[in-house]
Structure formats: structure tokens, C-alpha cells
Coordinates of C-alpha atoms in Angstrom, one line a residue:
Chain A
M22 CA 0.1 -0.2 0.1
D23 CA 1.6 3.5 -0.8
L24 CA 1.4 6.2 1.5
K25 CA -2.0 8.1 -0.2
S26 CA -3.7 5.4 -0.1
Y27 CA -3.2 4.7 3.4
I28 CA -3.9 8.2 4.5
A29 CA -7.1 7.8 2.6
R30 CA -8.0 4.5 4.5
R31 CA -7.1 5.8 7.8
L32 CA -9.2 9.0 6.9
L33 CA -12.6 6.5 6.5
L34 CA -12.2 4.9 9.4
A35 CA -11.8 7.9 11.2
I36 CA -15.9 8.5 10.6
P37 CA -17.3 5.5 12.5
T38 CA -14.9 6.6 15.5
I39 CA -16.3 10.0 14.8
L40 CA -19.9 9.3 14.8
G41 CA -19.3 6.7 17.7
V42 CA -18.4 9.7 19.5
T43 CA -21.6 11.3 18.7
L44 CA -24.1 8.6 19.6
I45 CA -22.0 8.2 23.2
V46 CA -22.5 11.9 23.8
F47 CA -26.1 11.7 22.3
F48 CA -27.3 8.7 24.4
I49 CA -25.7 10.8 28.0
S50 CA -27.0 14.2 27.0
H51 CA -30.4 12.9 26.0
V52 CA -31.1 9.3 27.3
V53 CA -29.6 9.6 30.9
P54 CA -31.1 12.3 32.1
A55 CA -34.6 11.7 33.2
D56 CA -35.8 14.6 31.5
P57 CA -33.4 16.3 29.1
A58 CA -35.6 19.2 28.4
L59 CA -35.3 20.3 32.0
V60 CA -31.4 19.2 32.3
W61 CA -31.1 21.3 28.8
A62 CA -32.7 24.2 30.0
G63 CA -30.8 24.6 33.3
G64 CA -32.2 22.3 35.5
A65 CA -34.7 23.3 38.6
R66 CA -34.3 27.1 38.0
A67 CA -35.8 26.5 34.8
R68 CA -39.3 27.9 34.6
P69 CA -42.0 25.5 32.5
E70 CA -42.4 27.4 29.7
Q71 CA -39.1 27.4 29.2
V72 CA -38.6 23.8 29.5
E73 CA -41.6 23.5 27.0
Q74 CA -39.8 26.0 24.7
I75 CA -36.4 24.0 24.8
R76 CA -38.6 20.7 24.3
Q77 CA -40.1 22.1 21.0
L78 CA -36.5 24.1 19.9
Y79 CA -34.4 20.4 20.0
H80 CA -37.7 18.0 19.0
L81 CA -37.2 16.3 22.3
N82 CA -41.0 14.8 21.9
E83 CA -39.7 12.9 18.7
P84 CA -39.0 9.4 18.4
I85 CA -35.2 8.5 19.9
W86 CA -33.9 8.0 16.1
K87 CA -35.1 11.2 15.2
Q88 CA -33.7 13.1 18.0
Y89 CA -30.2 11.6 17.2
V90 CA -30.5 12.4 13.2
I91 CA -31.7 15.9 14.1
F92 CA -29.1 16.0 16.8
L93 CA -26.2 15.2 14.0
S94 CA -27.5 17.1 11.6
D95 CA -27.0 20.3 14.0
L96 CA -23.7 19.0 14.8
V97 CA -22.5 19.2 11.3
R98 CA -23.7 22.7 10.6
G99 CA -21.9 23.8 14.2
D100 CA -24.8 24.3 16.3
L101 CA -24.4 22.9 19.4
G102 CA -27.4 24.6 20.9
I103 CA -27.6 27.6 22.8
S104 CA -26.3 28.1 26.4
P105 CA -29.2 28.9 29.2
V106 CA -26.9 30.6 31.2
T107 CA -25.3 33.1 28.8
G108 CA -27.9 33.3 26.0
R109 CA -25.1 32.6 23.6
P110 CA -25.0 30.0 21.1
V111 CA -22.3 27.2 22.5
I112 CA -20.2 27.5 19.5
E113 CA -19.2 31.2 20.1
D114 CA -18.2 30.1 23.7
I115 CA -16.0 27.4 22.3
K116 CA -14.3 29.3 19.8
T117 CA -13.2 32.1 22.5
Y118 CA -11.9 29.8 25.1
F119 CA -10.1 26.8 22.4
P120 CA -7.1 28.9 21.5
A121 CA -5.9 29.2 25.3
T122 CA -6.6 25.4 25.8
L123 CA -4.4 24.5 22.3
E124 CA -1.7 26.5 23.2
L125 CA -1.6 25.4 27.0
T126 CA -1.5 21.7 25.6
I127 CA 0.7 21.9 22.6
F128 CA 3.2 23.6 25.0
A129 CA 2.9 21.0 27.4
I130 CA 3.0 18.3 25.3
A131 CA 6.2 19.9 23.7
L132 CA 7.5 19.9 27.6
A133 CA 6.8 16.8 27.9
I134 CA 8.9 15.3 25.2
L135 CA 11.8 17.3 26.2
I136 CA 11.7 16.2 29.7
G137 CA 10.6 12.3 28.6
I138 CA 13.1 11.3 26.0
P139 CA 16.0 12.4 27.1
L140 CA 15.3 10.6 31.1
G141 CA 14.1 7.5 29.3
V142 CA 17.1 7.3 26.8
L143 CA 19.6 8.1 29.8
S144 CA 18.0 5.5 31.9
A145 CA 18.0 3.0 29.0
I146 CA 21.8 3.0 28.8
K147 CA 22.5 3.5 32.2
K148 CA 20.3 0.1 33.3
D149 CA 20.0 -0.1 37.0
S150 CA 21.7 2.9 37.9
P151 CA 20.8 5.6 40.4
V152 CA 20.0 7.7 37.4
D153 CA 17.9 4.9 36.6
H154 CA 16.0 4.2 39.3
S155 CA 15.4 8.0 40.3
T156 CA 14.2 7.8 36.8
R157 CA 11.7 4.8 37.9
I158 CA 10.7 7.1 41.0
F159 CA 10.3 10.2 38.9
A160 CA 7.7 8.4 36.7
L161 CA 6.0 6.2 39.2
S162 CA 5.4 9.4 40.8
G163 CA 4.4 11.2 37.6
Y164 CA 1.6 8.4 37.3
S165 CA 0.4 9.1 40.9
M166 CA 0.3 12.5 40.9
P167 CA -3.3 14.5 41.8
I168 CA -2.8 17.2 38.8
F169 CA -4.7 19.8 40.6
W170 CA -3.2 19.3 44.1
L171 CA 0.7 19.6 42.0
G172 CA -0.5 22.6 40.5
L173 CA -1.4 24.1 43.5
I174 CA 1.6 23.2 45.3
L175 CA 3.9 24.6 42.5
Q176 CA 1.9 28.0 42.9
L177 CA 2.3 27.5 46.6
V178 CA 6.3 27.2 46.4
V179 CA 7.2 29.1 43.4
Y180 CA 5.2 31.8 43.1
Y181 CA 4.2 32.7 46.9
Y182 CA 7.3 31.4 48.4
L183 CA 9.8 32.0 46.0
G184 CA 8.4 34.7 43.5
L185 CA 10.2 33.4 40.5
V186 CA 7.3 33.4 38.2
P187 CA 4.3 36.2 38.1
D188 CA 1.0 36.0 39.6
P189 CA -0.4 32.5 38.5
G190 CA -3.8 33.2 36.8
G191 CA -5.0 34.3 33.2
R192 CA -2.2 34.0 30.5
V193 CA -0.7 36.8 29.8
N194 CA -0.1 40.4 31.9
T195 CA -2.9 42.5 31.2
Q196 CA -1.2 45.7 31.4
V197 CA 1.1 44.5 28.7
Y198 CA -1.8 43.3 26.8
I199 CA -3.8 46.4 27.0
S200 CA -1.4 49.3 27.1
S201 CA 0.1 48.2 23.6
E202 CA -1.2 47.8 20.3
F203 CA -0.9 43.8 20.5
K204 CA -3.2 42.2 17.8
T205 CA -4.9 38.7 18.4
Y206 CA -4.5 36.4 15.0
T207 CA -4.6 32.7 16.2
N208 CA -5.3 33.7 19.9
M209 CA -2.5 31.7 21.3
Y210 CA 0.1 34.4 22.7
L211 CA 3.6 33.2 21.8
I212 CA 2.7 32.8 18.1
D213 CA 0.5 35.9 17.8
S214 CA 3.5 37.4 19.7
L215 CA 5.9 36.4 17.4
I216 CA 4.3 37.2 14.3
Q217 CA 4.6 40.8 15.8
G218 CA 8.0 40.9 16.9
R219 CA 6.7 41.8 20.1
F220 CA 9.0 39.9 22.5
D221 CA 7.9 41.6 25.8
V222 CA 4.4 40.2 25.4
F223 CA 6.2 36.6 24.2
F224 CA 8.2 36.6 27.6
D225 CA 5.4 37.7 29.5
A226 CA 3.0 35.1 28.3
L227 CA 6.1 32.4 28.0
Q228 CA 6.2 33.1 32.2
H229 CA 2.5 32.8 32.5
L230 CA 2.7 28.8 30.7
I231 CA 5.8 27.7 33.0
L232 CA 3.9 26.5 35.7
P233 CA 0.7 25.5 33.9
G234 CA 2.6 23.8 31.4
F235 CA 4.9 21.8 33.5
T236 CA 2.0 21.0 35.9
L237 CA 0.0 19.4 32.9
A238 CA 3.1 17.8 31.0
Y239 CA 4.6 16.0 34.1
A240 CA 2.1 12.7 33.8
T241 CA 2.7 12.8 30.2
A242 CA 6.7 12.6 30.8
A243 CA 6.5 9.7 32.8
I244 CA 4.7 8.2 30.5
I245 CA 7.4 9.2 27.7
A246 CA 10.3 8.4 29.9
R247 CA 9.1 4.6 30.4
M248 CA 8.1 4.2 26.9
T249 CA 11.1 5.4 25.5
R250 CA 13.2 3.4 28.3
S251 CA 11.4 0.3 27.6
S252 CA 11.8 0.5 24.0
M253 CA 15.2 2.0 24.0
L254 CA 16.1 -1.4 26.1
E255 CA 14.8 -3.5 23.3
V256 CA 16.5 -1.8 20.2
I257 CA 19.7 -1.8 22.2
R258 CA 19.9 -5.8 22.0
Q259 CA 19.3 -6.0 18.3
D260 CA 21.8 -7.2 16.3
Y261 CA 22.3 -4.3 14.0
I262 CA 23.3 -1.7 16.9
E263 CA 26.3 -4.7 17.7
F264 CA 26.9 -4.9 14.2
A265 CA 27.4 -0.3 14.4
R266 CA 29.5 -0.9 17.2
A267 CA 32.0 -3.8 16.0
R268 CA 32.1 -1.4 12.6
G269 CA 33.6 0.7 15.0
L270 CA 31.4 3.5 15.2
P271 CA 31.7 5.8 18.5
E272 CA 29.1 5.2 21.0
R273 CA 27.4 8.5 20.5
V274 CA 26.3 7.8 17.4
V275 CA 25.4 4.1 17.8
I276 CA 23.0 5.0 20.4
Y277 CA 21.3 8.8 19.0
K278 CA 21.8 7.9 15.4
H279 CA 21.2 3.9 15.0
A280 CA 19.4 3.0 18.4
L281 CA 17.3 6.1 19.5
R282 CA 15.6 6.7 15.6
N283 CA 14.0 3.3 16.0
A284 CA 13.5 3.2 19.7
M285 CA 11.2 6.6 18.5
I286 CA 8.8 4.4 16.8
P287 CA 6.7 3.2 19.9
T288 CA 7.3 7.0 21.7
V289 CA 5.2 8.4 18.9
T290 CA 2.1 6.5 19.7
V291 CA 2.2 7.1 23.1
V292 CA 2.6 10.9 22.7
G293 CA -0.7 10.5 20.6
L294 CA -2.5 8.3 23.0
S295 CA -1.5 10.0 26.2
F296 CA -2.9 13.7 24.3
G297 CA -6.2 12.2 25.3
G298 CA -5.4 12.1 29.2
L299 CA -3.6 15.3 28.5
L300 CA -6.5 17.0 27.3
A301 CA -8.7 15.7 30.7
G302 CA -5.7 16.9 32.4
A303 CA -6.0 20.6 30.9
V304 CA -9.9 20.6 32.5
L305 CA -8.1 20.8 36.1
T306 CA -4.7 22.8 35.4
E307 CA -7.1 25.7 33.7
T308 CA -9.3 25.3 37.1
V309 CA -5.9 25.7 39.3
F310 CA -4.5 28.4 37.5
Y311 CA -7.4 30.4 36.1
W312 CA -6.7 29.9 32.7
P313 CA -9.3 30.8 30.2
G314 CA -9.7 27.8 28.3
I315 CA -12.2 25.6 27.0
G316 CA -11.6 22.9 30.1
R317 CA -12.0 26.1 33.1
Y318 CA -15.1 27.0 30.9
M319 CA -16.5 23.4 31.2
V320 CA -15.8 23.3 35.1
G321 CA -17.6 26.5 34.9
T322 CA -20.7 25.2 34.0
I323 CA -21.0 22.5 36.6
N324 CA -22.6 25.0 38.9
T325 CA -24.4 27.2 36.5
L326 CA -26.3 23.9 35.3
D327 CA -25.0 24.6 31.9
F328 CA -25.5 21.3 30.3
P329 CA -25.4 22.2 26.9
A330 CA -21.9 24.1 27.1
L331 CA -20.5 20.9 28.9
M332 CA -21.8 18.7 26.0
G333 CA -20.1 20.8 23.1
G334 CA -17.1 20.9 25.8
T335 CA -17.0 17.0 25.6
I336 CA -17.8 17.0 21.8
L337 CA -15.0 19.2 20.5
I338 CA -11.9 17.7 23.4
A339 CA -13.2 14.0 21.8
L340 CA -13.1 15.7 17.8
V341 CA -9.7 16.9 18.9
F342 CA -8.6 13.8 20.6
V343 CA -9.5 11.3 17.3
I344 CA -7.8 14.0 14.9
V345 CA -4.7 13.8 17.1
N346 CA -4.5 10.2 16.9
L347 CA -5.0 10.4 13.1
L348 CA -2.1 12.2 12.6
V349 CA -0.1 10.3 14.8
D350 CA -0.9 7.4 12.7
I351 CA -0.4 8.7 9.7
L352 CA 2.8 10.2 10.7
Y353 CA 3.9 6.7 12.5
A354 CA 3.4 5.4 8.6
I355 CA 5.8 8.1 7.4
I356 CA 8.6 7.4 9.8
D357 CA 8.0 3.5 9.8
P358 CA 7.4 1.8 6.2
R359 CA 6.8 -1.5 7.5
I360 CA 3.0 -0.2 8.7
R361 CA 2.3 0.7 5.4
Y362 CA 3.3 -2.6 4.0
G363 CA 2.8 -4.7 6.6
Chain B
M18 CA 1.3 -37.8 56.3
E19 CA 0.6 -39.5 52.9
R20 CA -2.1 -37.0 52.1
V21 CA 0.4 -34.5 52.4
T22 CA 3.1 -36.2 50.2
D23 CA 0.4 -37.1 48.0
F24 CA -0.6 -33.3 47.8
K25 CA 3.0 -31.7 47.3
E26 CA 3.4 -34.3 44.5
K27 CA 0.3 -33.6 42.7
H28 CA 1.3 -30.1 42.8
D29 CA 4.9 -29.7 42.9
A30 CA 4.6 -27.3 40.0
K31 CA 2.3 -25.2 41.4
I32 CA 4.5 -25.1 44.7
K33 CA 7.4 -24.0 42.9
E34 CA 6.0 -21.6 41.0
I35 CA 4.5 -20.3 44.3
K36 CA 8.1 -20.1 46.1
Y37 CA 9.5 -18.6 42.7
S38 CA 6.8 -15.9 43.0
L39 CA 7.4 -15.4 46.5
F40 CA 11.5 -14.9 45.5
L41 CA 10.5 -12.3 43.1
V42 CA 8.9 -10.2 45.8
R43 CA 11.1 -10.5 48.4
N44 CA 13.9 -9.1 45.7
S45 CA 11.5 -6.0 44.6
P46 CA 11.3 -3.3 47.4
L47 CA 9.4 -0.7 45.8
T48 CA 6.7 -3.8 45.6
I49 CA 6.9 -4.5 49.1
L50 CA 7.0 -0.8 49.9
G51 CA 3.9 -0.6 47.3
A52 CA 1.9 -3.5 49.2
L53 CA 2.8 -1.9 52.6
I54 CA 1.3 1.2 52.1
I55 CA -1.7 -0.5 50.5
L56 CA -1.9 -2.4 53.6
I57 CA -1.6 0.0 56.1
L58 CA -4.4 2.4 54.4
I59 CA -6.7 -0.7 54.6
L60 CA -6.0 -0.9 58.4
V61 CA -6.5 2.9 58.8
A62 CA -9.6 2.4 56.5
V63 CA -11.3 -0.5 58.8
F64 CA -10.0 1.3 62.2
A65 CA -10.7 4.8 61.2
P66 CA -13.2 5.4 64.2
Y67 CA -10.9 4.0 66.4
I68 CA -7.4 6.3 65.1
A69 CA -9.1 9.5 64.4
P70 CA -8.9 11.6 67.3
Y71 CA -12.3 13.8 66.5
D72 CA -15.2 13.8 64.6
P73 CA -14.1 14.7 61.2
E74 CA -17.4 16.5 60.5
K75 CA -17.2 18.6 63.8
T76 CA -16.8 22.1 63.2
N77 CA -14.8 24.5 65.6
I78 CA -14.9 28.0 64.5
L79 CA -12.6 29.1 67.7
A80 CA -10.2 26.6 66.2
R81 CA -10.2 27.8 62.6
L82 CA -7.2 27.0 60.6
K83 CA -4.9 26.2 63.2
P84 CA -1.3 25.1 61.7
P85 CA -0.1 21.5 63.0
S86 CA 0.6 21.1 66.4
K87 CA 0.2 18.2 69.1
D88 CA -4.0 18.5 69.2
H89 CA -4.0 18.7 65.5
P90 CA -1.1 17.1 64.1
F91 CA -2.5 18.3 60.5
G92 CA -4.0 21.2 61.4
T93 CA -7.3 22.4 61.4
D94 CA -9.6 23.7 58.5
D95 CA -11.6 27.0 57.5
L96 CA -14.2 25.6 59.7
G97 CA -12.0 24.4 62.7
R98 CA -12.6 20.9 61.5
D99 CA -9.3 18.5 62.3
I100 CA -7.6 17.7 59.1
F101 CA -5.9 14.6 60.7
S102 CA -9.0 13.1 61.3
R103 CA -10.7 14.1 58.2
V104 CA -7.6 12.5 56.4
I105 CA -8.2 8.9 58.2
W106 CA -11.7 8.8 57.5
G107 CA -11.3 9.9 54.3
S108 CA -9.2 6.9 53.2
R109 CA -12.7 4.5 53.6
I110 CA -14.4 7.1 51.0
S111 CA -11.6 6.7 48.6
L112 CA -10.9 2.8 49.0
Q113 CA -15.0 2.4 48.8
I114 CA -15.0 4.2 45.1
G115 CA -11.9 2.2 44.1
F116 CA -12.6 -1.4 45.0
T117 CA -16.5 -0.5 44.2
V118 CA -15.7 0.7 40.9
V119 CA -12.9 -1.9 39.7
F120 CA -15.2 -4.5 41.0
F121 CA -18.0 -3.9 38.5
A122 CA -16.1 -2.4 35.6
T123 CA -14.0 -6.2 35.8
A124 CA -17.3 -8.1 35.8
I125 CA -18.9 -6.4 33.1
G126 CA -15.8 -6.5 31.1
T127 CA -14.8 -9.9 31.8
V128 CA -17.8 -11.2 30.8
L129 CA -18.2 -9.3 27.9
G130 CA -14.5 -9.8 27.1
L131 CA -14.8 -13.5 27.4
I132 CA -18.1 -13.3 25.1
A133 CA -16.4 -11.1 22.5
G134 CA -13.2 -13.4 22.1
Y135 CA -14.8 -16.7 22.4
F136 CA -17.6 -16.4 20.2
R137 CA -16.3 -14.0 17.5
G138 CA -18.3 -13.0 14.6
W139 CA -20.5 -9.9 14.6
I140 CA -21.2 -10.2 18.2
D141 CA -17.4 -9.2 18.8
E142 CA -17.2 -7.0 15.6
I143 CA -20.1 -4.5 18.0
L144 CA -18.3 -5.0 21.4
M145 CA -15.3 -3.8 19.8
R146 CA -16.5 -1.1 17.7
I147 CA -18.8 0.2 21.3
T148 CA -15.5 -0.2 23.2
D149 CA -13.7 2.2 20.3
M150 CA -15.9 5.0 21.1
F151 CA -15.4 5.0 24.6
F152 CA -11.9 5.2 23.9
A153 CA -12.4 8.2 22.0
I154 CA -13.3 10.2 25.1
P155 CA -11.0 11.1 27.9
S156 CA -12.1 9.7 30.9
L157 CA -12.3 12.1 33.5
I158 CA -14.6 14.6 30.8
L159 CA -16.3 11.6 30.3
A160 CA -17.1 11.2 33.7
M161 CA -17.7 14.7 33.8
A162 CA -21.0 14.5 31.1
I163 CA -22.6 11.7 32.9
S164 CA -22.2 12.9 36.2
A165 CA -23.5 16.1 35.1
A166 CA -26.6 14.4 32.9
L167 CA -27.4 12.1 36.5
Q168 CA -28.3 15.5 38.5
T169 CA -27.7 14.3 41.6
R170 CA -24.5 14.4 43.6
S171 CA -23.4 11.8 45.9
I172 CA -20.2 9.2 46.1
Y173 CA -22.6 6.9 44.4
T174 CA -23.2 9.0 41.3
T175 CA -19.4 9.0 41.4
M176 CA -19.1 5.2 41.1
L177 CA -21.5 4.8 38.7
A178 CA -20.1 7.1 36.2
V179 CA -16.7 6.3 36.7
T180 CA -17.9 2.3 36.4
F181 CA -19.3 3.5 32.9
V182 CA -16.1 4.8 31.7
W183 CA -14.0 1.9 32.8
W184 CA -15.8 -1.1 31.5
P185 CA -14.9 -1.4 28.1
A186 CA -10.5 -1.1 28.9
Y187 CA -11.4 -4.9 30.4
V188 CA -13.5 -6.4 27.3
R189 CA -10.0 -5.5 25.7
I190 CA -7.4 -7.1 28.2
V191 CA -10.1 -10.4 28.7
R192 CA -10.4 -10.5 24.7
S193 CA -7.0 -10.7 24.1
S194 CA -6.1 -13.5 26.5
V195 CA -8.9 -14.9 25.5
L196 CA -7.7 -15.4 21.6
S197 CA -4.5 -16.9 22.5
L198 CA -6.1 -18.9 24.4
V199 CA -8.6 -20.2 22.7
E200 CA -7.0 -22.2 20.1
S201 CA -4.3 -23.4 22.9
Q202 CA -4.4 -27.8 23.3
F203 CA -6.3 -27.7 26.5
V204 CA -9.3 -25.9 25.5
E205 CA -9.4 -28.2 22.6
A206 CA -9.1 -31.5 24.9
A207 CA -12.0 -29.8 27.0
R208 CA -13.8 -29.3 24.2
S209 CA -13.6 -32.7 22.9
L210 CA -14.5 -34.3 26.1
G211 CA -17.7 -32.3 25.6
A212 CA -17.9 -29.6 28.1
S213 CA -20.0 -26.8 27.2
N214 CA -19.3 -23.1 26.0
R215 CA -20.1 -22.2 29.5
R216 CA -17.8 -24.1 31.3
I217 CA -14.5 -23.9 29.0
M218 CA -15.1 -20.0 29.2
F219 CA -15.0 -19.8 32.9
K220 CA -13.5 -23.0 34.1
H221 CA -10.3 -23.0 31.4
I222 CA -9.7 -19.9 29.7
L223 CA -10.9 -17.3 33.1
P224 CA -8.7 -19.0 35.7
N225 CA -5.9 -18.9 32.4
S226 CA -6.1 -14.9 31.9
L227 CA -6.1 -13.9 35.3
A228 CA -2.7 -12.8 35.9
P229 CA -2.8 -9.5 33.5
L230 CA -6.5 -8.8 34.6
L231 CA -5.1 -9.0 38.6
V232 CA -2.2 -6.5 37.3
Q233 CA -4.9 -4.2 35.7
M234 CA -6.7 -4.4 38.4
T235 CA -4.3 -2.9 40.7
L236 CA -2.7 0.1 38.3
D237 CA -6.7 0.9 38.2
L238 CA -7.6 1.2 41.6
G239 CA -5.0 3.8 41.4
A240 CA -6.4 5.7 38.6
V241 CA -9.8 5.5 39.5
I242 CA -9.4 7.4 43.1
L243 CA -7.4 9.8 40.9
V244 CA -10.4 10.2 38.5
A245 CA -12.7 10.0 41.3
A246 CA -10.4 13.0 43.6
G247 CA -10.3 15.4 40.1
L248 CA -14.5 15.1 39.4
S249 CA -14.7 15.7 43.3
F250 CA -12.3 18.7 43.6
I251 CA -14.1 20.6 40.5
G252 CA -17.6 19.8 42.3
F253 CA -19.2 16.9 41.3
G254 CA -19.2 13.6 44.0
A255 CA -19.3 13.8 47.9
G256 CA -21.6 16.6 49.5
P257 CA -20.3 19.7 51.6
N258 CA -19.3 17.9 54.4
T259 CA -18.0 14.9 53.5
P260 CA -14.4 14.1 54.1
E261 CA -13.5 13.3 50.8
W262 CA -9.6 14.0 49.5
G263 CA -10.1 15.8 46.6
R264 CA -12.9 18.2 47.8
M265 CA -11.0 18.7 51.1
V266 CA -8.2 20.4 48.8
A267 CA -10.5 22.4 46.7
E268 CA -12.1 23.6 49.9
G269 CA -8.4 24.4 51.3
R270 CA -7.4 26.1 48.3
N271 CA -9.2 29.5 49.1
Y272 CA -6.7 29.5 52.5
M273 CA -3.4 27.7 51.0
T274 CA -1.6 30.9 50.9
T275 CA -2.1 31.3 54.5
A276 CA -2.5 27.8 55.7
W277 CA -0.6 25.2 53.6
W278 CA -1.8 22.4 55.7
T279 CA -5.2 22.7 54.0
I280 CA -4.0 21.5 50.6
T281 CA -1.2 19.6 51.2
F282 CA -2.0 16.4 54.0
P283 CA -5.3 15.7 52.0
G284 CA -3.2 15.8 48.9
L285 CA -0.2 14.2 50.1
A286 CA -2.7 11.1 51.3
I287 CA -4.5 10.7 47.4
F288 CA -0.6 10.8 45.9
I289 CA 0.5 8.1 48.5
T290 CA -2.4 6.1 48.0
V291 CA -2.0 6.0 44.3
L292 CA 1.6 5.4 44.5
G293 CA 1.3 2.6 46.5
F294 CA -1.4 0.8 44.2
N295 CA 1.1 1.7 41.0
L296 CA 3.6 0.5 43.2
L297 CA 2.6 -2.8 43.5
G298 CA 0.7 -2.9 40.2
D299 CA 4.1 -2.4 38.6
G300 CA 5.5 -4.6 40.2
L301 CA 3.0 -7.6 40.0
R302 CA 3.6 -7.1 36.4
D303 CA 7.0 -7.9 36.3
I304 CA 6.5 -10.7 38.7
L305 CA 3.5 -12.5 36.8
D306 CA 4.7 -11.8 33.2
P307 CA 6.3 -15.2 32.2
R308 CA 8.3 -13.5 29.7
L309 CA 10.5 -11.8 32.4
R310 CA 10.1 -14.2 35.0
R311 CA 13.1 -16.6 33.7

């Protein structure tokens, strides 16, 4: 199979998964609640005529399969319903908050890769050394850490006690932001500031990103470190590594050029799969750091009983996760020809 | 005496295996540490009423936000409740959620996994597609959505929501070990002796796929406790006065700059508990994995 037809096949296979996601969200939003209309209208506080209006608007009196068809066709048009709290279409809110989440998660994944891969390589080539043991403890702590607690403790120590970072809360110092003619194109401040050559804004945004970024990255860094370690150990045992050594290549070249490249393949998959955990972690991280992203938006809906907003956020996150894994699969096929021909 | 020798001879291989496993456990200090943490935790949960010096829900406005001292080893919270007692009682809630969710998820997943792997065909296809759907949504997010749809908030809603999210993983694990066992000779032998499908599934296949299941269950106990604590931190789950660890961190958050102990100890309790299950699960995997054994 050549690369093009592999990608086409993989894209087609994503369709049932996406449909499945909509089916689950539909089930949760239309079947699980005792009275969906009441939930969609904002719970106990909604007036009876509001509930009735919602019932008409979302066709909640129709047979269940028809409701699903309507739900799907609304979804395709980007209609996620109207928030009973703000009165705005949910999709508009999501557009506002999503770039902040994207910036945070991309930053975190980059940080996780930068920490995880070197640690994994180091502990594989120095197996059973103190370095290896410390990495194991670092990784097991990462799996076990309540992310919201880590965020709070970091704030307490790094900001309140040591004063090393600016006020944890928000993405950029509002003073910097308002006082100047700073334009937003992507709404990801790191990118926007670079485009305009505004390094003051860039460094300010970066300082705001450090703590939430590390909080979110830790668990993923732990997973990447463990995966890199075990696949490095596997690769180092192979004949071609022995052969490279026998040819008299320096150890550095053997490890980084021959071994690491091949060991990276499983790590790429793990990065894709751990993106789901990262998105879930973003919900908690954003709550802790007052980060105005989609996660904090969703948590806000819990107290205001803004059900359409929560469902919209859920669909969005699931879609992002599916798309990221699709990209990872394609990347995988590009770096490892065995996948395509296998 | 004869009977004992008989027993020894008959089960010689098994006894050797168990002895070897124990030898491996002895040589893995981290596994022992994990087991110890869990053991202590279970004891603390069982004897909570005798260990906790105060009523975990009793407020005392005069003693609010007191730092750790001899009377209050972990200090007091904003309502003057003793944090040490609350952390002790909280172990009951976390363990209860962990064990209940893992039990039901395993039960549902095992039955469906056996069916999918044993009968294959359309039923396998359908079950696998359903599990695919679940894997496309991060578990905490899915559990949030279900908790919201259920409308009520208690630790039982949390259990229900997390179980709903967790069972598909077990279908996958059981199915894959069934697939490798179904072709083996002992299953063939049982079938040729006329054993029923149900007997083959539960008496022959299931006992042989217990090892990976056990490892997963141990690791998941930690993971479930972590997700449940997260849910409770953002506002789902236990009610206002309940000594639930995630909730305690959320409540202490507003006072943390002046009273670090309000968030530190409940969070540490979550961390150590989950670490215990992860150490134990990680160790069990190395011990039970036949490829790593010899």
C-alpha cells in the first residue's frame, strides 16, 4: 500500500469513530437524564414555559432515532445548542476559549517530550544505575500525582514562597496586553507575539505558561520516559546495533543515530494516546491556574448547570483527540514504512 | 502424612511457581513498599473510628485554620475541623470508590470480553466498536458529562459515572487473552470431552487469563481514585461535609497562602495511596509476566 492510499484508508476509518463519539454524547445528553428538556433548559431553576420551549426547539418529543438525526445534522452545521446561562450559542463560547487550551496543551506536550525522551534514553543506557532508579521514581510519581494538587503546590512554592514567576492566573499580564497595540490572529499568544515581533509579550506569556505547562506535562513526561526506556532497551539488544558497534562507530553515534531513531517509533504512538489524558488534565490545570480555556469553561458549567456548554466541550475534546490520533497514525506510517506495507 | 506427600507431588509444579514468585517479591523492595502502603491504608480505613482523634465533620469556629500542632497533627481547616481525622476518614471513601468501580468494571468487562473473544463474529465486532467509541473520549471528561446528566451529586453518582467509563478497558484485556488461549490444546481437549461453552469459558479460559487482569486491576485502583478525586475537586461527587480528599483540597484552596496544611495533607494522602497501587501493580506485572520471569 502506498502512503496516499494508507492515509485515505485511515481517514475513512476515522468516520465510524467520530460517529461513535456523537452516539455516546447523544446517549448521555438525551437518554441518561430523567427529563432531558429540563436539563437542557438549565435544571431546577428553569421555568416550565422555558422547558417547553426547549422541548420544541430541540425536538425532544420526537422518537429517539429522529432526535439523533436532528442532533447530528445540527452538529454538522456547528450548532451545539444555546447556553441557557449566557444565552449565546455554545459554539461561539468554544471559539473564544479553545485557543487558550490549544496553546497550553501544545506547550505541555513539547515540554513532556523534552523531559521524557532524554530521561528515558539515559535510564536505558545506564540501566540499573542510580539514574535509572531515580527516573523510575520520577515516572511512578508522575502517574500517581493528583494534577490539581501538583498545580496548587507549585503555585504555593514557586510563586508565593519563592516569587520566581508572575501571578498565577491568566495567560498574560493584562497591563502588557491592554496598554499596547497587540493584535490577536490565532489567539495563541506565543505565536501572535512572534508574528508581531513583540518579544515583551512573548516572554510575559511564556512566564505565565511555565507553571501550568509543567503541571500538565509531568504525567505525560513520565509515560514518555518509561516508554522510551523500554523501547530503547529492546532496540539496544538488536543485531544491527551490535553490528554498528563492531564497525567501530562511536557509542554516541550508535545510541543517538541508530538506536534512538528506531526506539522513537513506539514513543510516537504513546504521545498520541497520552493526548487524551492531557486534555483531561487540562480541565484540572486550567481550573487551578484560572486559565481561560475550554476546560475551565466546562468546569464553570457545573455550578451554573449549563448542560449544553458541557456537552459542546465534551464533543470538541473528543474530536480533537480523534484528530490527533489520526495525525499520529499518519506520522507513524511516514517514519516507519513497515506499517504501510505490513 | 501420606496425603500430604500426595498433595505435594500432585502440585509440585504449582508450589515451585509460588515459591519462585515469593522469591521475586522479596527481591523487589518497591513492590513490598507498595504492598505495605496498601496494607496500612486498609487498616487505617477499617479502624478509622479508633484512630481518628476527632469527629471528622465536627466544626469549631474558635479553632479555625490552626497550624499543625500536638492536638491537631495536620492542623485544622476553615471551619475548625481536624484535618488529620478527616484524612483518616477519607481513606474509607477513596477505597470504597476504588474497589467498587474496579469490581463492577471487571465483572462487566470480563463477561463481555469472554463472549467477544470466544464466539467472535458479529458480536465481537459490535463489542469492539463500542469499546472504540469509549476510548475516543478522555475518561475524566466522559465521567464529568455523565455526572452532570445524572443531576444528583454523591459518591454513588461518582462510582456510577466512573464505572460507566471504565469497563471497556477490561473487555479489551480479557478478549485478547481469550484469543490467545482459545486455540490452545487444553481448550481443544476440554471441548473434545464435551465440555459446554460456559464451562470452557469460566473453568478453563478465565483462570488462565487472571494474571494480566490482576495487574490491570491493581493499577486501575490507583487510576480510579485519581479520577474520582479530580471529579470531586471540580465540584462533582461527595456533599459539602464529607471528608473526601479531592474535595478537601478544593475547600482548602482559598486559604492555602496563609494555611498551607489545608491542601498539603489531603493531596499527599491521594498521592501516596495512588503511588501504593502503582508500585504494587508495576511489581506484580514484572513478577507475573512469564517473559520476564526467567
